[in-house]
Every structure is written in structure tokens, then in C-alpha cells.
mmCIF file of C-alpha atoms and ligand atoms in Angstrom:
data_model
loop_
_atom_site.group_PDB
_atom_site.id
_atom_site.type_symbol
_atom_site.label_atom_id
_atom_site.label_comp_id
_atom_site.label_asym_id
_atom_site.label_seq_id
_atom_site.Cartn_x
_atom_site.Cartn_y
_atom_site.Cartn_z
ATOM 1 C CA MET A 1 217.360 -191.342 -158.006
ATOM 2 C CA LYS A 2 213.745 -191.431 -158.975
ATOM 3 C CA GLN A 3 211.983 -193.147 -161.864
ATOM 4 C CA ARG A 4 211.232 -189.722 -163.348
ATOM 5 C CA HIS A 5 214.970 -188.943 -163.506
ATOM 6 C CA PHE A 6 215.608 -192.106 -165.453
ATOM 7 C CA ASP A 7 212.640 -191.498 -167.764
ATOM 8 C CA ARG A 8 213.648 -187.934 -168.534
ATOM 9 C CA PHE A 9 217.413 -188.179 -168.838
ATOM 10 C CA LEU A 10 218.421 -191.752 -169.549
ATOM 11 C CA SER A 11 215.597 -193.918 -170.905
ATOM 12 C CA GLU A 12 216.373 -193.237 -174.579
ATOM 13 C CA SER A 13 219.749 -194.975 -174.388
ATOM 14 C CA PHE A 14 219.509 -197.197 -171.312
ATOM 15 C CA ASN A 15 217.333 -199.870 -169.697
ATOM 16 C CA LEU A 16 216.672 -199.841 -165.955
ATOM 17 C CA GLU A 17 216.503 -202.789 -163.581
ATOM 18 C CA ILE A 18 215.572 -201.950 -159.994
ATOM 19 C CA THR A 19 216.761 -204.176 -157.147
ATOM 20 C CA LYS A 20 216.106 -201.957 -154.120
ATOM 21 C CA ILE A 21 213.531 -199.183 -153.817
ATOM 22 C CA GLU A 22 212.265 -197.284 -150.776
ATOM 23 C CA GLY A 23 209.151 -195.189 -151.409
ATOM 24 C CA ASP A 24 209.924 -193.621 -154.771
ATOM 25 C CA GLU A 25 213.714 -193.699 -154.231
ATOM 26 C CA ILE A 26 215.599 -196.168 -156.385
ATOM 27 C CA LEU A 27 218.542 -197.069 -154.161
ATOM 28 C CA GLU A 28 220.071 -199.991 -156.042
ATOM 29 C CA GLY A 29 219.793 -201.397 -159.511
ATOM 30 C CA LEU A 30 221.412 -201.717 -162.873
ATOM 31 C CA ILE A 31 221.418 -199.446 -165.891
ATOM 32 C CA THR A 32 222.239 -201.144 -169.185
ATOM 33 C CA ASN A 33 223.291 -199.361 -172.344
ATOM 34 C CA LYS A 34 220.843 -200.399 -175.099
ATOM 35 C CA THR A 35 223.542 -200.307 -177.792
ATOM 36 C CA THR A 36 226.676 -201.611 -176.089
ATOM 37 C CA SER A 37 225.006 -203.711 -173.331
ATOM 38 C CA LYS A 38 227.480 -202.166 -170.867
ATOM 39 C CA LYS A 39 226.102 -202.292 -167.348
ATOM 40 C CA HIS A 40 226.349 -199.574 -164.721
ATOM 41 C CA PRO A 41 225.312 -200.081 -161.102
ATOM 42 C CA ILE A 42 223.065 -197.808 -159.093
ATOM 43 C CA LEU A 43 224.569 -197.639 -155.610
ATOM 44 C CA LYS A 44 223.322 -195.551 -152.671
ATOM 45 C CA GLY A 45 220.728 -193.961 -154.955
ATOM 46 C CA ILE A 46 223.266 -192.803 -157.565
ATOM 47 C CA PRO A 47 223.899 -194.277 -161.039
ATOM 48 C CA ARG A 48 227.633 -194.971 -161.339
ATOM 49 C CA PHE A 49 228.826 -194.654 -164.920
ATOM 50 C CA VAL A 50 232.367 -194.701 -163.533
ATOM 51 C CA LEU A 51 233.614 -196.377 -160.399
ATOM 52 C CA PRO A 52 235.797 -194.533 -157.854
ATOM 53 C CA ASP A 53 238.908 -196.622 -158.443
ATOM 54 C CA GLU A 54 238.737 -196.163 -162.214
ATOM 55 C CA ASN A 55 239.795 -192.559 -162.303
ATOM 56 C CA TYR A 56 242.312 -189.807 -161.515
ATOM 57 C CA ALA A 57 240.016 -187.874 -159.171
ATOM 58 C CA ILE A 58 240.334 -190.064 -156.078
ATOM 59 C CA ASN A 59 241.830 -187.120 -154.154
ATOM 60 C CA PHE A 60 238.639 -185.134 -154.777
ATOM 61 C CA GLY A 61 236.504 -188.026 -153.542
ATOM 62 C CA ILE A 62 238.513 -188.044 -150.304
ATOM 63 C CA GLN A 63 238.468 -184.248 -150.024
ATOM 64 C CA TRP A 64 234.750 -183.769 -150.533
ATOM 65 C CA ASN A 65 233.712 -186.651 -148.291
ATOM 66 C CA LYS A 66 236.036 -185.575 -145.449
ATOM 67 C CA PHE A 67 235.068 -181.903 -145.795
ATOM 68 C CA LYS A 68 231.515 -182.499 -146.875
ATOM 69 C CA SER A 69 229.905 -179.290 -145.733
ATOM 70 C CA THR A 70 232.902 -177.022 -145.029
ATOM 71 C CA GLN A 71 232.404 -174.760 -148.048
ATOM 72 C CA LEU A 72 228.625 -174.738 -148.265
ATOM 73 C CA ASP A 73 227.257 -171.231 -147.743
ATOM 74 C CA SER A 74 224.517 -172.756 -145.585
ATOM 75 C CA GLN A 75 227.203 -174.124 -143.221
ATOM 76 C CA SER A 76 229.817 -171.356 -143.278
ATOM 77 C CA GLY A 77 227.291 -168.549 -142.910
ATOM 78 C CA LEU A 78 229.108 -166.784 -145.748
ATOM 79 C CA THR A 79 227.769 -165.895 -149.188
ATOM 80 C CA ILE A 80 230.931 -166.590 -151.184
ATOM 81 C CA THR A 81 229.435 -169.287 -153.375
ATOM 82 C CA HIS A 82 226.204 -167.368 -153.978
ATOM 83 C CA HIS A 83 228.114 -164.286 -155.149
ATOM 84 C CA ARG A 84 230.657 -166.237 -157.179
ATOM 85 C CA LEU A 85 227.871 -167.966 -159.080
ATOM 86 C CA TRP A 86 225.486 -165.111 -159.813
ATOM 87 C CA GLU A 87 228.054 -162.361 -160.355
ATOM 88 C CA ASN A 88 230.029 -164.373 -162.862
ATOM 89 C CA THR A 89 227.367 -166.339 -164.766
ATOM 90 C CA LYS A 90 225.054 -163.279 -164.820
ATOM 91 C CA TRP A 91 222.177 -165.753 -165.207
ATOM 92 C CA PRO A 92 218.699 -164.555 -164.157
ATOM 93 C CA ALA A 93 218.201 -166.517 -160.914
ATOM 94 C CA GLU A 94 214.521 -165.598 -160.709
ATOM 95 C CA LYS A 95 213.817 -167.070 -164.158
ATOM 96 C CA LEU A 96 215.418 -170.491 -163.747
ATOM 97 C CA GLN A 97 212.508 -172.240 -162.064
ATOM 98 C CA ASP A 98 211.410 -174.316 -165.055
ATOM 99 C CA LYS A 99 214.903 -174.710 -166.511
ATOM 100 C CA VAL A 100 217.219 -177.685 -166.559
ATOM 101 C CA ILE A 101 220.827 -177.138 -165.564
ATOM 102 C CA LEU A 102 223.779 -179.481 -166.032
ATOM 103 C CA GLU A 103 226.459 -179.025 -163.382
ATOM 104 C CA ALA A 104 229.719 -180.673 -164.439
ATOM 105 C CA GLY A 105 232.204 -181.510 -161.662
ATOM 106 C CA SER A 106 229.909 -180.770 -158.744
ATOM 107 C CA GLY A 107 232.189 -181.822 -155.851
ATOM 108 C CA ALA A 108 230.357 -181.687 -152.520
ATOM 109 C CA GLY A 109 227.675 -179.479 -154.060
ATOM 110 C CA ARG A 110 228.423 -175.946 -152.858
ATOM 111 C CA PHE A 111 227.073 -174.605 -156.169
ATOM 112 C CA THR A 112 224.391 -177.292 -156.428
ATOM 113 C CA GLU A 113 222.848 -175.852 -153.269
ATOM 114 C CA ILE A 114 222.661 -172.360 -154.786
ATOM 115 C CA LEU A 115 221.354 -173.564 -158.153
ATOM 116 C CA LEU A 116 218.619 -175.626 -156.484
ATOM 117 C CA LYS A 117 217.333 -172.620 -154.569
ATOM 118 C CA THR A 118 216.044 -171.226 -157.884
ATOM 119 C CA GLY A 119 213.621 -174.151 -158.149
ATOM 120 C CA ALA A 120 215.389 -175.424 -161.300
ATOM 121 C CA THR A 121 216.003 -179.060 -162.160
ATOM 122 C CA VAL A 122 219.707 -179.628 -161.582
ATOM 123 C CA VAL A 123 221.627 -182.585 -162.968
ATOM 124 C CA SER A 124 224.969 -182.779 -161.179
ATOM 125 C CA LEU A 125 227.763 -185.084 -162.205
ATOM 126 C CA ASP A 126 231.208 -185.765 -160.854
ATOM 127 C CA LEU A 127 233.923 -188.265 -161.678
ATOM 128 C CA SER A 128 234.688 -189.025 -158.038
ATOM 129 C CA ASN A 129 232.599 -190.325 -155.170
ATOM 130 C CA ALA A 130 232.176 -186.678 -154.141
ATOM 131 C CA VAL A 131 228.709 -187.407 -155.543
ATOM 132 C CA ASP A 132 227.932 -189.128 -152.216
ATOM 133 C CA ALA A 133 228.765 -185.928 -150.337
ATOM 134 C CA ASN A 134 226.574 -183.909 -152.698
ATOM 135 C CA TYR A 135 223.746 -186.409 -152.198
ATOM 136 C CA ASP A 136 223.983 -186.061 -148.402
ATOM 137 C CA ASN A 137 224.193 -182.280 -148.608
ATOM 138 C CA ASN A 138 221.524 -181.503 -151.156
ATOM 139 C CA TYR A 139 219.382 -184.396 -152.292
ATOM 140 C CA GLY A 140 215.716 -183.787 -151.524
ATOM 141 C CA LYS A 141 216.526 -180.727 -149.429
ATOM 142 C CA HIS A 142 215.659 -177.839 -151.728
ATOM 143 C CA GLU A 143 212.888 -176.473 -153.876
ATOM 144 C CA GLY A 144 214.521 -177.603 -157.119
ATOM 145 C CA ASP A 145 214.773 -181.204 -158.264
ATOM 146 C CA LEU A 146 218.223 -182.820 -158.100
ATOM 147 C CA PHE A 147 219.501 -185.783 -160.101
ATOM 148 C CA ILE A 148 223.074 -186.867 -159.300
ATOM 149 C CA VAL A 149 225.209 -189.217 -161.384
ATOM 150 C CA GLN A 150 228.799 -190.336 -161.077
ATOM 151 C CA ALA A 151 230.137 -189.863 -164.586
ATOM 152 C CA ASN A 152 233.024 -188.550 -166.616
ATOM 153 C CA ILE A 153 232.735 -185.248 -168.474
ATOM 154 C CA TYR A 154 234.431 -187.021 -171.396
ATOM 155 C CA ASP A 155 231.582 -189.532 -171.580
ATOM 156 C CA ILE A 156 228.420 -187.821 -170.343
ATOM 157 C CA PRO A 157 225.442 -190.191 -170.535
ATOM 158 C CA PHE A 158 222.928 -187.487 -171.538
ATOM 159 C CA LYS A 159 221.714 -186.269 -174.914
ATOM 160 C CA ASP A 160 223.572 -183.480 -176.701
ATOM 161 C CA GLY A 161 221.794 -180.130 -176.994
ATOM 162 C CA TYR A 162 219.457 -180.831 -174.074
ATOM 163 C CA PHE A 163 220.307 -178.430 -171.244
ATOM 164 C CA ASP A 164 219.163 -174.814 -170.850
ATOM 165 C CA TYR A 165 222.256 -174.058 -168.794
ATOM 166 C CA VAL A 166 225.607 -175.773 -168.308
ATOM 167 C CA PHE A 167 227.689 -174.788 -165.303
ATOM 168 C CA CYS A 168 231.274 -175.837 -164.630
ATOM 169 C CA TYR A 169 233.262 -173.963 -161.968
ATOM 170 C CA GLY A 170 236.481 -175.082 -160.302
ATOM 171 C CA VAL A 171 236.876 -177.997 -162.668
ATOM 172 C CA ILE A 172 238.474 -177.564 -166.089
ATOM 173 C CA GLN A 173 241.977 -176.882 -164.752
ATOM 174 C CA HIS A 174 241.740 -180.221 -162.956
ATOM 175 C CA THR A 175 241.001 -182.229 -166.103
ATOM 176 C CA PRO A 176 243.627 -183.770 -168.405
ATOM 177 C CA ASP A 177 242.542 -181.755 -171.469
ATOM 178 C CA PRO A 178 240.679 -178.520 -170.577
ATOM 179 C CA ASP A 179 239.877 -177.700 -174.231
ATOM 180 C CA LEU A 180 238.284 -181.082 -174.769
ATOM 181 C CA THR A 181 236.470 -180.704 -171.450
ATOM 182 C CA TYR A 182 234.888 -177.473 -172.670
ATOM 183 C CA PHE A 183 233.996 -179.022 -176.029
ATOM 184 C CA LYS A 184 232.262 -181.948 -174.287
ATOM 185 C CA ILE A 185 230.132 -179.827 -171.985
ATOM 186 C CA PHE A 186 229.322 -177.259 -174.681
ATOM 187 C CA GLN A 187 227.800 -180.125 -176.694
ATOM 188 C CA LYS A 188 225.189 -180.541 -173.960
ATOM 189 C CA VAL A 189 223.897 -176.946 -174.230
ATOM 190 C CA LYS A 190 220.664 -176.660 -176.175
ATOM 191 C CA PRO A 191 220.219 -174.074 -178.957
ATOM 192 C CA GLY A 192 219.587 -170.755 -177.205
ATOM 193 C CA GLY A 193 221.045 -172.145 -173.969
ATOM 194 C CA SER A 194 223.984 -170.786 -171.959
ATOM 195 C CA ILE A 195 227.230 -172.082 -170.554
ATOM 196 C CA SER A 196 229.480 -170.644 -167.863
ATOM 197 C CA ILE A 197 232.925 -171.919 -166.869
ATOM 198 C CA ASP A 198 235.807 -170.653 -164.818
ATOM 199 C CA SER A 199 239.486 -171.510 -164.861
ATOM 200 C CA TYR A 200 242.670 -170.862 -162.940
ATOM 201 C CA ARG A 201 244.603 -168.036 -164.528
ATOM 202 C CA ASP A 202 247.960 -168.506 -166.203
ATOM 203 C CA TYR A 203 249.838 -165.218 -165.948
ATOM 204 C CA GLY A 204 252.075 -166.156 -168.862
ATOM 205 C CA ARG A 205 254.981 -166.858 -166.521
ATOM 206 C CA PRO A 206 256.677 -170.163 -165.653
ATOM 207 C CA ARG A 207 254.456 -172.135 -163.266
ATOM 208 C CA PHE A 208 256.784 -171.792 -160.265
ATOM 209 C CA ALA A 209 256.540 -168.000 -160.686
ATOM 210 C CA ILE A 210 252.724 -168.080 -160.753
ATOM 211 C CA HIS A 211 252.439 -169.750 -157.355
ATOM 212 C CA TYR A 212 254.788 -171.615 -155.051
ATOM 213 C CA LYS A 213 252.367 -174.568 -155.037
ATOM 214 C CA TYR A 214 253.669 -175.608 -158.472
ATOM 215 C CA SER A 215 257.104 -176.340 -156.976
ATOM 216 C CA TRP A 216 255.588 -178.344 -154.122
ATOM 217 C CA ARG A 217 253.287 -180.230 -156.501
ATOM 218 C CA LYS A 218 256.323 -181.894 -158.135
ATOM 219 C CA ILE A 219 256.623 -183.852 -154.882
ATOM 220 C CA THR A 220 253.117 -183.852 -153.426
ATOM 221 C CA THR A 221 251.312 -185.275 -156.472
ATOM 222 C CA LYS A 222 253.498 -188.366 -156.098
ATOM 223 C CA ILE A 223 252.356 -188.979 -152.516
ATOM 224 C CA LYS A 224 249.293 -191.205 -151.983
ATOM 225 C CA PRO A 225 246.262 -188.915 -151.336
ATOM 226 C CA HIS A 226 245.452 -190.393 -147.898
ATOM 227 C CA THR A 227 249.088 -189.957 -146.784
ATOM 228 C CA LEU A 228 249.248 -186.396 -148.124
ATOM 229 C CA LEU A 229 246.079 -185.485 -146.248
ATOM 230 C CA ARG A 230 247.526 -187.008 -143.059
ATOM 231 C CA ILE A 231 250.705 -184.927 -143.432
ATOM 232 C CA ILE A 232 248.737 -181.701 -143.956
ATOM 233 C CA LYS A 233 246.415 -182.491 -141.040
ATOM 234 C CA PHE A 234 249.475 -183.058 -138.867
ATOM 235 C CA TYR A 235 251.374 -179.809 -139.503
ATOM 236 C CA MET A 236 248.500 -177.395 -140.095
ATOM 237 C CA PRO A 237 247.471 -176.926 -136.409
ATOM 238 C CA PHE A 238 251.115 -175.915 -135.655
ATOM 239 C CA TRP A 239 251.681 -173.811 -138.744
ATOM 240 C CA LEU A 240 248.373 -171.955 -139.155
ATOM 241 C CA PRO A 241 248.776 -169.800 -135.992
ATOM 242 C CA ILE A 242 252.288 -168.818 -137.171
ATOM 243 C CA ASP A 243 250.959 -168.063 -140.645
ATOM 244 C CA ILE A 244 248.217 -165.890 -139.123
ATOM 245 C CA ALA A 245 250.760 -164.071 -136.945
ATOM 246 C CA LEU A 246 252.898 -163.414 -140.043
ATOM 247 C CA LYS A 247 249.866 -162.052 -141.874
ATOM 248 C CA LYS A 248 249.307 -159.580 -139.028
ATOM 249 C CA LEU A 249 252.789 -158.034 -139.338
ATOM 250 C CA PRO A 250 252.865 -154.499 -140.777
ATOM 251 C CA PHE A 251 254.023 -153.591 -144.304
ATOM 252 C CA LYS A 252 253.310 -157.124 -145.555
ATOM 253 C CA ILE A 253 256.609 -158.257 -144.004
ATOM 254 C CA GLY A 254 254.998 -161.640 -143.309
ATOM 255 C CA SER A 255 254.208 -162.198 -146.982
ATOM 256 C CA GLN A 256 257.849 -161.475 -147.878
ATOM 257 C CA LEU A 257 259.025 -163.990 -145.261
ATOM 258 C CA LEU A 258 256.642 -166.567 -146.691
ATOM 259 C CA TYR A 259 258.346 -166.215 -150.070
ATOM 260 C CA VAL A 260 261.564 -167.353 -148.433
ATOM 261 C CA PHE A 261 259.943 -170.080 -146.363
ATOM 262 C CA PRO A 262 256.833 -171.176 -148.289
ATOM 263 C CA ILE A 263 255.082 -173.724 -146.085
ATOM 264 C CA PRO A 264 251.926 -174.709 -148.012
ATOM 265 C CA CYS A 265 249.018 -173.149 -146.160
ATOM 266 C CA TRP A 266 245.785 -171.827 -147.685
ATOM 267 C CA ASN A 267 245.095 -169.329 -144.973
ATOM 268 C CA TYR A 268 241.920 -167.262 -145.392
ATOM 269 C CA TYR A 269 242.550 -165.087 -142.339
ATOM 270 C CA GLY A 270 241.619 -161.498 -143.171
ATOM 271 C CA ARG A 271 239.842 -162.567 -146.347
ATOM 272 C CA PHE A 272 236.811 -164.466 -145.078
ATOM 273 C CA ASP A 273 235.107 -163.943 -141.758
ATOM 274 C CA LEU A 274 235.665 -167.438 -140.337
ATOM 275 C CA LYS A 275 236.127 -168.640 -136.747
ATOM 276 C CA TYR A 276 239.514 -170.279 -136.018
ATOM 277 C CA LYS A 277 238.163 -173.848 -136.238
ATOM 278 C CA ALA A 278 236.656 -173.125 -139.650
ATOM 279 C CA LEU A 279 239.862 -171.385 -140.788
ATOM 280 C CA LEU A 280 241.795 -174.516 -139.865
ATOM 281 C CA ASN A 281 239.354 -176.763 -141.728
ATOM 282 C CA TRP A 282 239.490 -174.575 -144.839
ATOM 283 C CA ALA A 283 243.296 -174.460 -144.634
ATOM 284 C CA VAL A 284 243.632 -178.256 -144.492
ATOM 285 C CA MET A 285 241.046 -178.748 -147.223
ATOM 286 C CA ASP A 286 242.313 -176.197 -149.718
ATOM 287 C CA THR A 287 245.969 -177.043 -149.132
ATOM 288 C CA PHE A 288 245.112 -180.660 -149.902
ATOM 289 C CA ASP A 289 243.154 -179.497 -152.960
ATOM 290 C CA ALA A 290 246.099 -177.459 -154.244
ATOM 291 C CA LEU A 291 248.777 -180.057 -153.607
ATOM 292 C CA GLY A 292 246.894 -183.276 -154.297
ATOM 293 C CA ALA A 293 244.959 -182.666 -157.521
ATOM 294 C CA THR A 294 246.372 -184.827 -160.310
ATOM 295 C CA TYR A 295 246.008 -181.999 -162.847
ATOM 296 C CA ASP A 296 246.403 -178.275 -162.311
ATOM 297 C CA GLN A 297 246.501 -176.468 -165.648
ATOM 298 C CA PRO A 298 245.900 -172.726 -165.553
ATOM 299 C CA LYS A 299 245.105 -170.873 -168.807
ATOM 300 C CA THR A 300 245.638 -167.367 -170.100
ATOM 301 C CA LYS A 301 242.665 -165.213 -171.079
ATOM 302 C CA GLU A 302 243.666 -165.620 -174.727
ATOM 303 C CA GLN A 303 243.712 -169.402 -174.387
ATOM 304 C CA ILE A 304 240.237 -169.383 -172.863
ATOM 305 C CA GLN A 305 238.995 -167.080 -175.614
ATOM 306 C CA LYS A 306 240.263 -169.563 -178.176
ATOM 307 C CA MET A 307 238.835 -172.482 -176.200
ATOM 308 C CA ILE A 308 235.275 -171.170 -176.321
ATOM 309 C CA GLU A 309 235.333 -169.892 -179.928
ATOM 310 C CA SER A 310 232.576 -171.572 -181.886
ATOM 311 C CA PRO A 311 230.424 -170.824 -184.926
ATOM 312 C CA GLU A 312 227.526 -171.938 -182.720
ATOM 313 C CA ASN A 313 228.000 -168.973 -180.337
ATOM 314 C CA ALA A 314 225.393 -166.226 -180.443
ATOM 315 C CA PHE A 315 227.265 -164.430 -177.669
ATOM 316 C CA SER A 316 230.455 -164.945 -175.713
ATOM 317 C CA GLU A 317 232.585 -163.087 -173.184
ATOM 318 C CA VAL A 318 235.763 -163.807 -171.244
ATOM 319 C CA PHE A 319 236.856 -161.782 -168.237
ATOM 320 C CA TYR A 320 238.953 -161.952 -165.095
ATOM 321 C CA GLY A 321 236.812 -163.079 -162.189
ATOM 322 C CA SER A 322 235.791 -165.989 -159.953
ATOM 323 C CA ASN A 323 238.853 -168.223 -159.431
ATOM 324 C CA GLY A 324 240.830 -166.538 -162.208
ATOM 325 C CA ILE A 325 239.082 -166.363 -165.555
ATOM 326 C CA VAL A 326 235.394 -166.665 -166.426
ATOM 327 C CA ALA A 327 233.907 -167.531 -169.814
ATOM 328 C CA ASN A 328 230.237 -167.207 -170.664
ATOM 329 C CA ALA A 329 228.620 -168.158 -173.953
ATOM 330 C CA ARG A 330 225.150 -168.544 -175.408
ATOM 331 C CA LYS A 331 224.361 -170.906 -178.271
ATOM 332 C CA ARG A 332 222.614 -169.772 -181.405
ATOM 333 C CA ILE A 333 218.956 -170.813 -181.715
HETATM 334 C C1 LIG I 1 238.057 -178.484 -157.255
HETATM 335 S S1 LIG I 1 236.702 -179.557 -157.392
HETATM 336 C C2 LIG I 1 235.381 -178.387 -157.640
HETATM 337 C C3 LIG I 1 234.051 -178.930 -157.217
HETATM 338 C C4 LIG I 1 232.913 -177.891 -157.261
HETATM 339 N N1 LIG I 1 232.632 -177.470 -158.618
HETATM 340 C C5 LIG I 1 233.272 -176.716 -156.394
HETATM 341 O O1 LIG I 1 233.672 -175.681 -156.931
HETATM 342 O O2 LIG I 1 233.188 -176.849 -155.163
HETATM 343 C C6 LIG I 1 236.857 -180.277 -159.015
HETATM 344 C C7 LIG I 1 235.856 -181.398 -159.242
HETATM 345 O O3 LIG I 1 235.893 -181.790 -160.614
HETATM 346 C C8 LIG I 1 235.727 -183.180 -160.674
HETATM 347 N N2 LIG I 1 236.267 -183.667 -161.954
HETATM 348 C C9 LIG I 1 237.533 -183.619 -162.399
HETATM 349 N N3 LIG I 1 237.624 -184.191 -163.609
HETATM 350 C C10 LIG I 1 236.368 -184.593 -163.949
HETATM 351 C C11 LIG I 1 235.813 -185.280 -165.072
HETATM 352 N N4 LIG I 1 236.571 -185.668 -166.101
HETATM 353 N N5 LIG I 1 234.496 -185.543 -165.077
HETATM 354 C C12 LIG I 1 233.705 -185.169 -164.027
HETATM 355 N N6 LIG I 1 234.180 -184.539 -162.935
HETATM 356 C C13 LIG I 1 235.497 -184.262 -162.889
HETATM 357 C C14 LIG I 1 236.503 -183.685 -159.467
HETATM 358 O O4 LIG I 1 236.163 -184.976 -159.094
HETATM 359 C C15 LIG I 1 236.177 -182.629 -158.427
HETATM 360 O O5 LIG I 1 235.090 -182.978 -157.612
#
């Protein structure tokens, strides 16, 4: 982080003590809360308001550090993330240059990369040490200015009503209380500012009937994340070619067979134009994501509508899109 990040986003509530600086990069130090005197270390250039072993998102830390660049558009050669962001938020990319965006639950930074290309100032936070992956992927590499912190959405260390835009994709279903999650990030939107979230969709059926992963998750969420990843890495090279062969069968016979014999495999064959090695990487990563996340709480459209209802809204919309359901809102001025 840089001194200017501290001055702009944290100095009102915190004091800064620098112990290691290279050029203008503060690599190590201590941030102390002026009211509570609680101390938070700066490690590897990132303020840590939570430590990795203090939280439920360890699996994501493992996932995003092992598969650091797998899903970045700049690495995959695809434009999935670009389209998902701009088509669903409907934000004016060309007008974000002097704006400040809060990205909540940034993972390895696939969306951070796209947001930074606008030239905006992006503040990205994540509960897990995925922040290190985001730092390696995006810090100092784009036109926009990036400030990364490791922090909990339920205790964001920034002022309320400060951000022009708040972005949170792929996250709320993985938090213990999605409604509270939305409430917390909505607080950070400034008057006249916008928020965009997405959520897994609940089809109003029992979980096991939404997706077979919910049956597997009864077992897999009890396995230690490192062990689960090892298991998936072991069987995926054997299973993925079979899964691909099944997908190639006519009349969707393969899909029917997979209902009977549902080996967990997030296989993007036929959906994304990826070489086999990349397909395998994505399969291991997303299978681990689906089976290892502590929380996986899809919502119906009606539930999301209720979640984002607020007298502070000047505008709001909820529609099917992105990873299930998208909600956009703008705060009254
Ligand atoms: C599925 S990943 C999505 C990451 C990124 N938004 C993307 O789409 O690639 C969910 C992320 O949310 C983060 N997360 C979950 N609960 C959080 C919380 N309470 N505060 C901050 N981040 C959280 C996880 O650590 C994880 O990196």
C-alpha cells in the first residue's frame, strides 16, 4: 500500500506506523485503531484487518492462491469476466476514470483487473489471503489505482457513504448471512452512488433438486480443504476425459447418465473455448469451489428483491443473469 491510500481511506480512524518501506511502497507496519487501540499488521504490502486463520474462508485463500491467474481474462484469452461485469452492472465504463469503487470479496482479482482498466481507483477487500493473489495479479499493473485490504465485509474499515460504486459478485451466497452482507456493503455507497451484486439462484426447490453438489457438500464441507483439493486433483485427470466423452454423446444421453452417476466435475467443455489443460485447471478449481465453500446459500428472485429494498434507493432492479440473479441499485442523493 502507499501512504496516499492510508491518508485517503484510513487516516480518520487509524494511526500508521511504518516498519518497512521500499520506494513509496509500505510493505510492513502497524495500523492502530484510534478509538479501540486494536492493532492490525501490514504484511506483504497489505493491511490485514483479519488474519487468515481467523475466518471461514480458508478454502478460498487456498483456491485463489493455487489458481491465481486461471480465471483472469488476460490469462484465459476469454472475455467472460469483462462481459459478466459490464452487461450486468450496466455501469458506464468510459466514465469511471475519476470514480472510487469498492470491490467486496475480490478473490484473485478477475473483476479487479477489469475495473482497473477504466482508470478508476479500486479498493478491493477479501476475508481470505486471496488478497495476496490479487496483489500479484493486479497491483501496480493497470491504469487505475488499486488499494487492497484483507478485511471482513461485516467489519469494513472504511467510512460509510464514501464509494461511488460498490461491486460484489460471486460472494454473498458464500457468506453466513447474505442479507446482512448486502446491508453492510450498501452502507458504503455514497448518496447518488450505485451498487451491483449477484447471487446463486434458488429455484424454490429442495437444495438437492437444484444441483447435485448440495448432496455432495454434506460430506465434502467436513473434509479439510487441503485434503479435499488433493482428492479432486487426484481423480479429475481420470474423470474429465470421460465426462467430456459423455458430453459428446447425442441427445444429451451423457447428461442423463450423469444424473445417475454424478461425479463432481465442473466441466466447461462446449461452453468456453479452452484448451484441455485449461479445462482441467478450471474443472479442479471450480469443483473445489463448489464442494469446499463453507457457505452456499442460493436465493430466489423475490428474496433478493426484499434484500435490496430500501427507502434510500432512487432506483433498483433485479433480474436473472450473471451467476444466477443480479441486483442493481442507486442511492438517493
Ligand atoms: C467465489 S469467491 C469470488 C471471488 C471474486 N469475486 C470472483 O468472482 O472471482 C468468494 C470470495 O468472497 C470472499 N468472502 C467470503 N466471505 C467474505 C466476507 N465476510 N468478507 C470478505 N470477503 C468474503 C471469499 O474469501 C472469496 O474470495
